[in-house]
Amino acid sequence: MIEGFPSTMNDSYQLNLWRVIDYAAKIHYDTEVISYRNLQGGKIHRMTYKEVYERVRRISSGLESLGIKPGDRVAVLGWNDHRYYESYFSITGLGAVMLQLNQRLAINDLDYIIKHSKAKGIFVDESLIEIGNALIKNNNLDFVVIMTDDPSKLNLNFKNNIYNYEDLVKNNPPKNYEEINEKSAATACYTSGTTGKPKGVYYSHRSLILHAWAINGVLNFMPEDTFAAIVPLFHANGWGAHIAATMMGSKIVLPGRYTPESLANILINEGVTASAGAPAILIPLLEVFRKMEPKPKLNNLRFISGATEPPLALMMQLKEFGMNIMHAYGATETTPLVTANLPKKKIKQMSEQDQIENARKQGLPVFGVEVKIVDPAGKELPWDGKSVGELLIKGLWIANQYYNDERSKESFIDNWWKSGDAATIDENGYVKIVDRIKDLIKSGGEWISSIDLENYLMAHPAVLEASVVGVPHPKWEERPIALVVLREQYKNKDFNELEKELKEHLSKRFAKWQIPDKIFFVNEIPKSSTGKFDKKTIRAQYKNIYNV
């Protein structure tokens, strides 16, 4: 590292999460934070940033009274509501670490996370008390805080050191925050553990603040915006968008536990202008919009879609209702923002069809992040839009190791994170994920992308969801098969005719050898704890169809 001439800037000023809510409370003090808890046994809460900050500071004091010190880990098991949102600032404001638990994980995985992190205590939402009881029973925790509107109705196994969240608010004075070393861990998320035990990623105050600025560059939050936090906050910090929205003083809507119907009403009634989520929520949301009378019109909703590529047909159909979908890419290890599909001027000058094709890509790396693609030997590949290699990532908010985990050496090399995604990068810098490396299908020595097949299947009006995997074949090594969930109005059709129709549909875009040999019509496709298709389970279920 080169040492240059010293600046006159106050570089000792620390980037701390508590400064975000402190700023919002002072400058945007009367802007609302709205929390829907009606599907969790609670009620709808409406508060201002000023009121939220007062509660945050009191919870911090309450945690201090329970013995929490800088560096301690405090687990949180909840939904996207005001108490979870407050915990982002109350726990981290002490210099402690907010350990975010994914309630969709198996109990043994959650147990592992609590033990591996050495969590001192846990916040549990009232609607998740059954999971909470199991974790409390299996772990030696110093305290349990119940997040509820009515603690009297709860049945708790853990009899001592149980506290009501609202009592901590009521019975403690506001905390005056001190500067925290910005390189200290603020929050932690653990990967979903589809292969082995979950792996811990601990995010620093600095990385979260820098990442929030990057999110602002993509969603362009303004004080007049209304942001709905749809992504579970335990999932890669809710993609950091709630931090970015708070930073800009936008109105925040926390939908709590929701259904597609309740979410659709929230988006419409609250006038939401910005949000983010996986394609998995967009599909049922579209179904709800289609049934509504009169036809709903959203408030030019800017929506970042992550995870797998959103089907093009889905993007176009949602646009009719006032939703503008932008594709982005990231992971737990990347906080998560890596790329966003922001169109360059030259892209806007392309034909409409070429612009549509480009919109399907994961997008351009945002400032602060570097990307490259490499072959199996580690050789860097050209940005030509054709060469396929593993995507490697490093940057200001990218992990360079897992917490206390030997598997770090398998996933990181020279500060680059090995994503496990096969990708191309074109001459304009746009990244396109071809597939997970482990999900690419090798048939007769040629590669087939499961993602491309899935997206084209879902462009057919009969298909609600589709997942494609490779299964062992005696001649071709692997052959693709597809699992399809039909839309309701197609479920009484002849399946043989539908299979033929779907294969003809695929033949418009794919060579004959790329088309799935068999299409299975199912009521539900197995999914992981993060809502992605569980292809490991699917492959295991269908591995013997060719008797290999």
XYZ file of C-alpha atoms in Angstrom:
548
model
C 0.000 0.000 0.000
C 1.361 3.420 -0.998
C 1.496 6.117 1.717
C 0.795 9.533 0.221
C 0.584 13.057 1.650
C -1.671 13.330 4.772
C -5.104 14.923 4.263
C -6.822 17.447 6.516
C -10.033 15.392 6.719
C -11.526 14.012 9.943
C -10.974 10.387 8.949
C -11.392 9.297 12.563
C -15.178 9.876 12.277
C -16.620 6.371 12.481
C -19.323 4.983 10.212
C -21.764 3.538 12.761
C -25.260 2.142 12.212
C -26.730 4.147 15.091
C -25.857 7.343 13.195
C -28.408 6.362 10.513
C -31.414 6.303 12.852
C -30.003 9.285 14.797
C -29.936 11.294 11.556
C -33.437 10.191 10.519
C -34.846 11.131 13.950
C -33.295 14.614 13.814
C -33.894 15.531 10.168
C -36.922 13.429 9.182
C -38.423 13.252 12.676
C -42.077 13.224 11.585
C -41.760 10.646 8.776
C -43.637 7.426 9.494
C -42.393 3.899 10.137
C -45.401 1.590 9.736
C -45.455 -1.966 11.048
C -48.072 -4.580 10.151
C -48.360 -7.256 12.847
C -51.965 -8.281 12.236
C -50.957 -11.715 10.853
C -48.659 -12.290 13.842
C -51.310 -11.923 16.528
C -50.655 -8.210 16.957
C -51.836 -4.942 15.443
C -50.723 -2.242 13.029
C -48.259 0.245 14.557
C -47.580 3.728 13.185
C -44.685 5.711 14.610
C -42.351 8.494 13.532
C -38.580 8.213 13.215
C -38.318 10.347 16.350
C -40.479 7.902 18.319
C -38.626 4.882 16.928
C -35.259 6.350 17.944
C -36.488 6.957 21.492
C -37.528 3.291 21.707
C -34.238 2.124 20.175
C -32.198 4.006 22.782
C -34.298 2.596 25.635
C -33.879 -0.973 24.367
C -30.114 -0.391 24.244
C -30.163 0.635 27.906
C -32.301 -2.399 28.685
C -29.767 -4.684 27.013
C -26.981 -3.083 29.044
C -28.960 -3.825 32.210
C -29.096 -7.476 31.080
C -25.316 -7.543 30.891
C -24.748 -7.077 27.159
C -21.348 -5.575 26.350
C -19.570 -4.595 23.117
C -18.791 -7.673 21.039
C -21.532 -9.850 22.579
C -23.907 -11.595 20.194
C -27.693 -11.241 20.594
C -29.910 -13.487 18.442
C -33.158 -12.217 16.910
C -35.938 -14.511 15.667
C -38.722 -12.512 14.094
C -40.511 -11.016 11.114
C -40.120 -7.691 9.334
C -41.865 -5.490 11.890
C -41.011 -2.460 14.018
C -39.340 -4.449 16.801
C -37.045 -6.287 14.392
C -36.241 -2.986 12.670
C -35.488 -1.331 16.024
C -33.175 -4.209 16.955
C -30.908 -3.314 14.028
C -30.006 -0.126 15.843
C -30.500 -0.988 19.534
C -28.216 -4.046 19.554
C -25.583 -2.654 17.201
C -25.618 0.746 18.945
C -23.978 -0.927 21.954
C -21.201 -2.374 19.827
C -22.863 -5.789 20.171
C -23.692 -8.031 17.198
C -27.233 -8.661 15.962
C -27.351 -12.368 15.080
C -30.196 -12.770 12.589
C -31.909 -16.166 12.644
C -33.754 -17.609 9.660
C -36.892 -19.189 11.142
C -37.199 -21.410 8.056
C -34.071 -23.354 8.988
C -34.269 -26.677 10.790
C -33.980 -26.535 14.594
C -30.624 -28.347 14.527
C -29.236 -25.665 12.174
C -30.541 -22.858 14.400
C -29.044 -24.626 17.420
C -25.716 -24.815 15.632
C -25.813 -21.090 14.819
C -26.518 -20.084 18.427
C -23.758 -22.330 19.753
C -21.260 -21.413 17.020
C -21.832 -17.686 17.568
C -21.880 -18.007 21.391
C -25.045 -15.876 21.574
C -25.746 -14.451 25.056
C -29.488 -13.961 24.620
C -32.345 -14.025 22.157
C -35.271 -11.863 21.018
C -38.249 -14.022 19.926
C -41.426 -12.909 18.164
C -44.609 -14.166 19.818
C -45.697 -16.000 16.646
C -42.435 -17.995 16.619
C -42.535 -19.039 20.259
C -42.627 -22.755 19.395
C -39.268 -22.479 17.616
C -38.045 -20.176 20.371
C -38.954 -22.679 23.074
C -36.924 -25.397 21.346
C -33.890 -23.118 21.063
C -34.233 -21.915 24.657
C -34.423 -25.498 25.896
C -31.299 -26.549 23.968
C -29.059 -23.576 24.799
C -27.726 -21.918 27.922
C -28.906 -18.363 27.245
C -28.590 -15.515 29.751
C -31.966 -14.000 28.827
C -34.967 -14.173 26.505
C -36.862 -11.100 25.275
C -40.353 -11.744 23.902
C -41.508 -9.413 21.121
C -45.271 -9.249 21.627
C -48.251 -6.944 22.041
C -49.741 -9.254 24.722
C -47.269 -11.370 26.756
C -49.993 -12.869 28.980
C -51.125 -15.360 26.324
C -47.724 -17.020 25.815
C -46.630 -20.447 27.019
C -42.911 -20.361 27.793
C -40.560 -23.205 28.680
C -37.824 -20.876 29.885
C -39.058 -19.703 33.287
C -36.235 -17.431 34.446
C -34.809 -14.278 32.904
C -37.708 -13.753 30.507
C -38.465 -10.152 29.605
C -41.183 -8.431 27.633
C -39.732 -6.197 24.910
C -42.176 -3.402 25.752
C -41.164 -3.511 29.428
C -37.559 -2.877 28.369
C -38.792 0.158 26.437
C -40.895 1.408 29.352
C -38.481 0.775 32.226
C -35.134 2.024 30.875
C -33.752 5.499 30.107
C -32.588 6.470 26.588
C -28.995 5.452 25.854
C -26.487 8.055 24.687
C -24.416 6.322 22.026
C -20.652 6.395 21.748
C -18.469 5.955 18.701
C -17.750 2.342 17.805
C -14.812 1.170 15.735
C -16.411 1.010 12.292
C -14.549 -2.199 11.490
C -16.327 -3.995 14.352
C -19.030 -6.522 13.471
C -22.567 -5.097 13.659
C -24.772 -7.868 12.274
C -24.356 -11.518 11.334
C -26.178 -13.814 8.923
C -25.567 -17.499 8.378
C -25.878 -19.200 4.997
C -28.816 -21.565 4.604
C -26.695 -24.687 4.979
C -27.878 -26.637 1.912
C -24.482 -28.368 1.929
C -23.208 -28.930 5.456
C -23.655 -26.656 8.455
C -24.514 -22.959 7.986
C -21.557 -20.605 7.538
C -21.345 -17.301 9.416
C -20.827 -13.933 7.726
C -20.237 -11.027 10.131
C -20.817 -7.562 8.650
C -18.956 -4.503 9.921
C -20.578 -1.121 10.584
C -18.405 0.285 7.800
C -19.433 -2.312 5.231
C -23.150 -1.873 5.993
C -23.019 1.929 5.666
C -21.015 1.830 2.431
C -23.383 -0.811 1.075
C -26.405 1.362 1.951
C -24.943 4.222 -0.088
C -24.549 1.814 -3.005
C -28.183 0.701 -2.652
C -29.191 4.372 -2.766
C -27.373 4.643 -6.076
C -29.606 1.896 -7.458
C -33.036 2.568 -5.906
C -32.486 6.346 -5.694
C -34.362 6.829 -2.410
C -35.795 10.272 -1.675
C -37.618 11.628 1.416
C -40.927 11.497 -0.483
C -40.513 7.764 -1.181
C -42.337 4.946 0.596
C -40.251 1.800 0.923
C -41.722 -1.634 1.708
C -39.280 -4.067 3.361
C -40.416 -7.316 1.721
C -37.134 -9.253 1.777
C -36.804 -10.961 5.182
C -34.420 -8.811 7.212
C -32.603 -11.991 8.290
C -31.791 -12.711 4.621
C -28.504 -10.917 3.857
C -29.613 -7.957 6.014
C -32.829 -7.588 4.023
C -30.533 -6.593 1.148
C -29.682 -3.469 3.183
C -32.486 -1.462 1.595
C -34.153 -0.569 4.922
C -30.864 1.004 6.063
C -30.610 2.967 2.808
C -34.239 4.135 3.041
C -33.722 5.264 6.653
C -30.567 7.104 5.617
C -32.602 9.128 3.108
C -35.612 9.681 5.393
C -38.071 7.692 3.286
C -41.292 6.419 4.827
C -40.840 2.743 5.744
C -43.503 0.039 5.635
C -42.733 -3.210 7.465
C -45.251 -5.859 6.303
C -44.566 -8.372 9.068
C -45.770 -11.864 8.333
C -47.701 -11.543 5.084
C -49.653 -13.403 2.432
C -49.637 -12.424 -1.259
C -53.103 -10.904 -0.700
C -52.095 -8.843 2.344
C -48.884 -7.716 0.635
C -50.755 -6.576 -2.475
C -53.073 -4.460 -0.322
C -50.141 -2.959 1.595
C -48.365 -1.974 -1.640
C -51.531 -0.308 -2.935
C -52.893 1.285 0.259
C -49.558 2.677 1.490
C -48.584 4.035 -1.937
C -45.286 2.135 -1.962
C -42.771 3.526 -4.479
C -39.738 1.290 -3.851
C -39.142 -2.283 -2.744
C -37.132 -5.425 -3.401
C -37.678 -9.167 -3.399
C -37.067 -12.495 -5.078
C -39.054 -13.660 -8.139
C -40.685 -16.230 -5.829
C -42.880 -13.484 -4.300
C -43.557 -11.750 -7.627
C -45.330 -14.761 -9.150
C -48.109 -15.065 -6.505
C -48.311 -11.260 -6.303
C -49.115 -11.110 -10.017
C -51.829 -13.737 -9.528
C -53.446 -11.549 -6.851
C -53.269 -8.393 -8.993
C -54.965 -10.234 -11.868
C -57.953 -11.123 -9.676
C -58.441 -7.601 -8.308
C -61.342 -5.448 -9.446
C -60.879 -2.708 -10.393
C -57.448 -3.329 -11.891
C -54.876 -1.965 -9.407
C -52.365 0.670 -10.427
C -49.248 0.906 -8.300
C -47.362 4.135 -7.698
C -44.627 3.587 -10.336
C -43.102 1.065 -7.954
C -39.343 0.609 -8.423
C -38.605 -3.009 -7.563
C -35.234 -4.769 -7.369
C -35.511 -8.473 -8.106
C -32.660 -10.683 -6.986
C -31.981 -14.426 -6.803
C -32.540 -16.108 -10.165
C -33.326 -14.160 -13.299
C -36.964 -12.984 -13.227
C -38.854 -14.442 -16.203
C -39.206 -11.846 -18.941
C -42.952 -12.447 -19.247
C -43.339 -11.789 -15.511
C -41.454 -8.482 -15.772
C -43.653 -7.308 -18.648
C -46.915 -8.373 -16.965
C -46.070 -6.598 -13.696
C -45.215 -3.440 -15.624
C -48.892 -3.285 -16.665
C -49.753 -2.797 -12.972
C -47.159 -0.048 -12.437
C -44.217 -2.160 -11.212
C -40.833 -1.518 -12.822
C -38.572 -4.526 -12.241
C -34.804 -4.109 -12.130
C -32.655 -7.208 -11.964
C -29.782 -7.326 -9.445
C -27.430 -9.946 -8.025
C -25.833 -10.729 -4.699
C -25.420 -13.236 -1.881
C -25.054 -13.508 1.887
C -21.289 -13.169 1.467
C -21.668 -9.903 -0.479
C -24.026 -7.989 1.904
C -25.549 -8.554 -0.850
C -25.366 -6.002 -3.698
C -22.872 -6.878 -6.460
C -24.597 -5.891 -9.702
C -27.683 -3.978 -10.806
C -29.138 -3.748 -14.293
C -28.751 -0.023 -14.857
C -29.013 0.723 -18.607
C -26.132 2.648 -20.167
C -26.909 5.280 -22.792
C -25.783 2.930 -25.572
C -28.170 0.254 -24.266
C -31.090 2.698 -24.484
C -30.161 3.303 -28.140
C -30.533 -0.401 -28.992
C -33.638 -1.930 -30.548
C -36.499 -2.642 -28.149
C -35.878 -6.395 -28.386
C -32.156 -6.000 -27.597
C -33.007 -3.759 -24.631
C -35.382 -6.435 -23.328
C -32.703 -9.107 -23.709
C -30.182 -6.931 -21.857
C -32.675 -6.295 -19.027
C -32.625 -10.032 -18.263
C -28.953 -9.866 -17.277
C -27.843 -9.450 -13.667
C -26.339 -6.095 -14.599
C -23.281 -3.918 -14.048
C -21.006 -4.215 -11.013
C -21.713 -1.264 -8.713
C -18.877 0.998 -7.600
C -16.993 -0.544 -4.680
C -17.118 -4.061 -6.101
C -14.815 -5.875 -8.542
C -15.767 -8.964 -10.546
C -14.034 -11.431 -12.835
C -14.740 -14.835 -14.370
C -12.206 -17.657 -14.312
C -11.869 -21.127 -15.797
C -11.415 -24.251 -13.596
C -7.654 -23.623 -13.504
C -8.173 -20.073 -12.200
C -7.261 -18.335 -15.475
C -9.184 -15.095 -16.013
C -11.547 -15.167 -19.001
C -12.386 -12.301 -21.396
C -15.405 -10.032 -21.156
C -16.892 -11.088 -24.489
C -20.382 -12.228 -23.480
C -19.550 -15.776 -24.592
C -16.845 -17.141 -22.289
C -18.389 -18.928 -19.313
C -16.488 -19.127 -16.033
C -16.958 -19.001 -12.285
C -17.793 -15.508 -11.030
C -15.339 -14.194 -8.413
C -16.078 -11.048 -6.388
C -14.236 -8.725 -4.004
C -14.874 -5.246 -2.679
C -15.744 -2.854 0.133
C -18.613 -4.951 1.524
C -17.563 -8.422 0.378
C -16.525 -11.042 2.951
C -13.031 -12.502 2.784
C -13.690 -15.383 5.177
C -16.386 -17.141 7.208
C -16.400 -16.777 10.973
C -14.387 -19.508 12.672
C -14.870 -21.971 9.814
C -12.339 -24.196 8.048
C -14.427 -24.023 4.868
C -13.190 -20.460 4.266
C -10.206 -21.814 2.325
C -12.586 -23.523 -0.129
C -14.583 -20.357 -0.851
C -12.040 -17.507 -0.770
C -8.793 -16.940 -2.627
C -6.664 -13.769 -2.296
C -9.673 -11.797 -0.937
C -11.863 -12.932 -3.856
C -15.074 -14.789 -2.965
C -15.747 -17.776 -5.221
C -19.473 -17.492 -5.911
C -20.093 -20.957 -7.348
C -22.061 -19.264 -10.151
C -21.242 -19.796 -13.818
C -21.392 -16.449 -15.611
C -20.518 -14.427 -18.672
C -19.519 -10.749 -18.752
C -20.078 -8.843 -21.989
C -18.000 -6.057 -23.508
C -20.258 -3.452 -21.842
C -19.597 -4.937 -18.387
C -22.987 -6.634 -17.918
C -22.870 -9.846 -15.913
C -25.193 -12.734 -16.799
C -25.502 -15.737 -14.505
C -25.758 -18.819 -16.696
C -26.435 -21.194 -13.804
C -25.099 -22.451 -10.525
C -22.012 -24.441 -11.492
C -23.447 -27.440 -9.666
C -26.783 -27.030 -11.530
C -25.384 -26.863 -15.076
C -26.476 -29.963 -16.979
C -23.800 -31.793 -18.975
C -25.387 -33.843 -21.735
C -23.302 -35.545 -24.413
C -20.343 -33.339 -23.520
C -22.345 -30.107 -23.964
C -23.612 -27.752 -21.263
C -27.291 -26.885 -20.788
C -28.443 -23.965 -18.602
C -31.301 -24.929 -16.294
C -32.108 -21.252 -15.648
C -32.693 -20.444 -19.333
C -35.042 -23.422 -19.687
C -36.937 -22.471 -16.507
C -37.455 -18.883 -17.584
C -38.722 -19.837 -21.027
C -41.071 -22.427 -19.544
C -42.477 -19.783 -17.186
C -43.145 -17.522 -20.160
C -45.871 -19.992 -21.216
C -49.332 -18.959 -19.951
C -50.003 -22.403 -18.433
C -46.916 -22.393 -16.209
C -46.842 -20.873 -12.739
C -43.462 -22.299 -11.662
C -40.837 -24.487 -13.332
C -37.598 -26.071 -12.180
C -35.153 -27.967 -14.404
C -32.459 -30.386 -13.219
C -30.125 -32.924 -14.765
C -30.517 -36.609 -13.902
C -28.129 -39.506 -14.666
C -28.528 -41.049 -18.143
C -26.883 -44.269 -19.416
C -25.840 -42.761 -22.770
C -25.673 -38.980 -22.411
C -24.257 -38.712 -18.850
C -27.114 -36.393 -17.865
C -30.453 -35.382 -19.356
C -32.675 -32.479 -18.304
C -36.096 -33.029 -16.776
C -38.579 -30.356 -15.699
C -40.988 -30.023 -12.787
C -43.911 -27.729 -13.570
C -46.647 -26.226 -11.396
C -49.604 -25.272 -13.566
C -51.835 -22.248 -13.190
C -55.222 -23.127 -11.722
C -57.164 -22.866 -14.986
C -54.871 -25.417 -16.678
C -54.897 -28.126 -14.015
C -57.776 -30.067 -15.626
C -56.121 -30.193 -19.058
C -54.717 -33.406 -20.534
C -51.137 -33.656 -19.198
C -49.831 -35.486 -22.277
C -51.100 -32.721 -24.525
C -49.690 -30.063 -22.202
C -46.275 -31.735 -22.152
C -46.250 -31.794 -25.942
C -47.304 -28.134 -26.060
C -44.571 -27.061 -23.618
C -41.888 -28.917 -25.574
C -43.058 -27.219 -28.772
C -42.888 -23.901 -26.922
C -39.277 -24.625 -25.880
C -38.336 -25.663 -29.424
C -38.822 -22.040 -30.545
C -35.708 -21.105 -28.591
C -33.713 -24.262 -27.824
C -32.138 -27.035 -29.864
C -33.861 -30.413 -29.641
C -31.071 -31.923 -27.493
C -31.458 -29.113 -24.924
C -35.181 -29.689 -24.333
C -36.105 -31.723 -21.206
C -36.849 -35.376 -21.945
C -39.681 -35.464 -19.436
C -41.951 -32.855 -17.881
C -43.540 -33.770 -14.557
C -46.626 -31.848 -13.446
C -46.578 -31.381 -9.666
C -48.577 -29.484 -7.054
C -45.475 -28.020 -5.441
C -41.756 -27.778 -6.196
C -39.399 -28.387 -3.247
C -37.814 -25.153 -2.012
C -34.955 -24.270 0.321
C -35.281 -22.163 3.472
C -34.621 -19.037 1.381
C -37.387 -19.809 -1.127
C -35.141 -21.036 -3.942
C -35.798 -24.285 -5.794
C -34.158 -27.104 -3.824
C -32.470 -28.815 -6.747
C -30.479 -31.139 -4.520
C -33.750 -32.641 -3.239
C -35.267 -32.729 -6.734
C -32.250 -34.562 -8.164
C -32.406 -37.090 -5.320
C -36.119 -37.723 -5.927
C -35.762 -38.277 -9.683
C -32.256 -39.758 -9.966
C -33.453 -43.268 -10.863
C -35.884 -42.537 -13.687
C -33.384 -43.942 -16.222
C -32.303 -46.796 -13.894
C -28.652 -45.739 -13.973
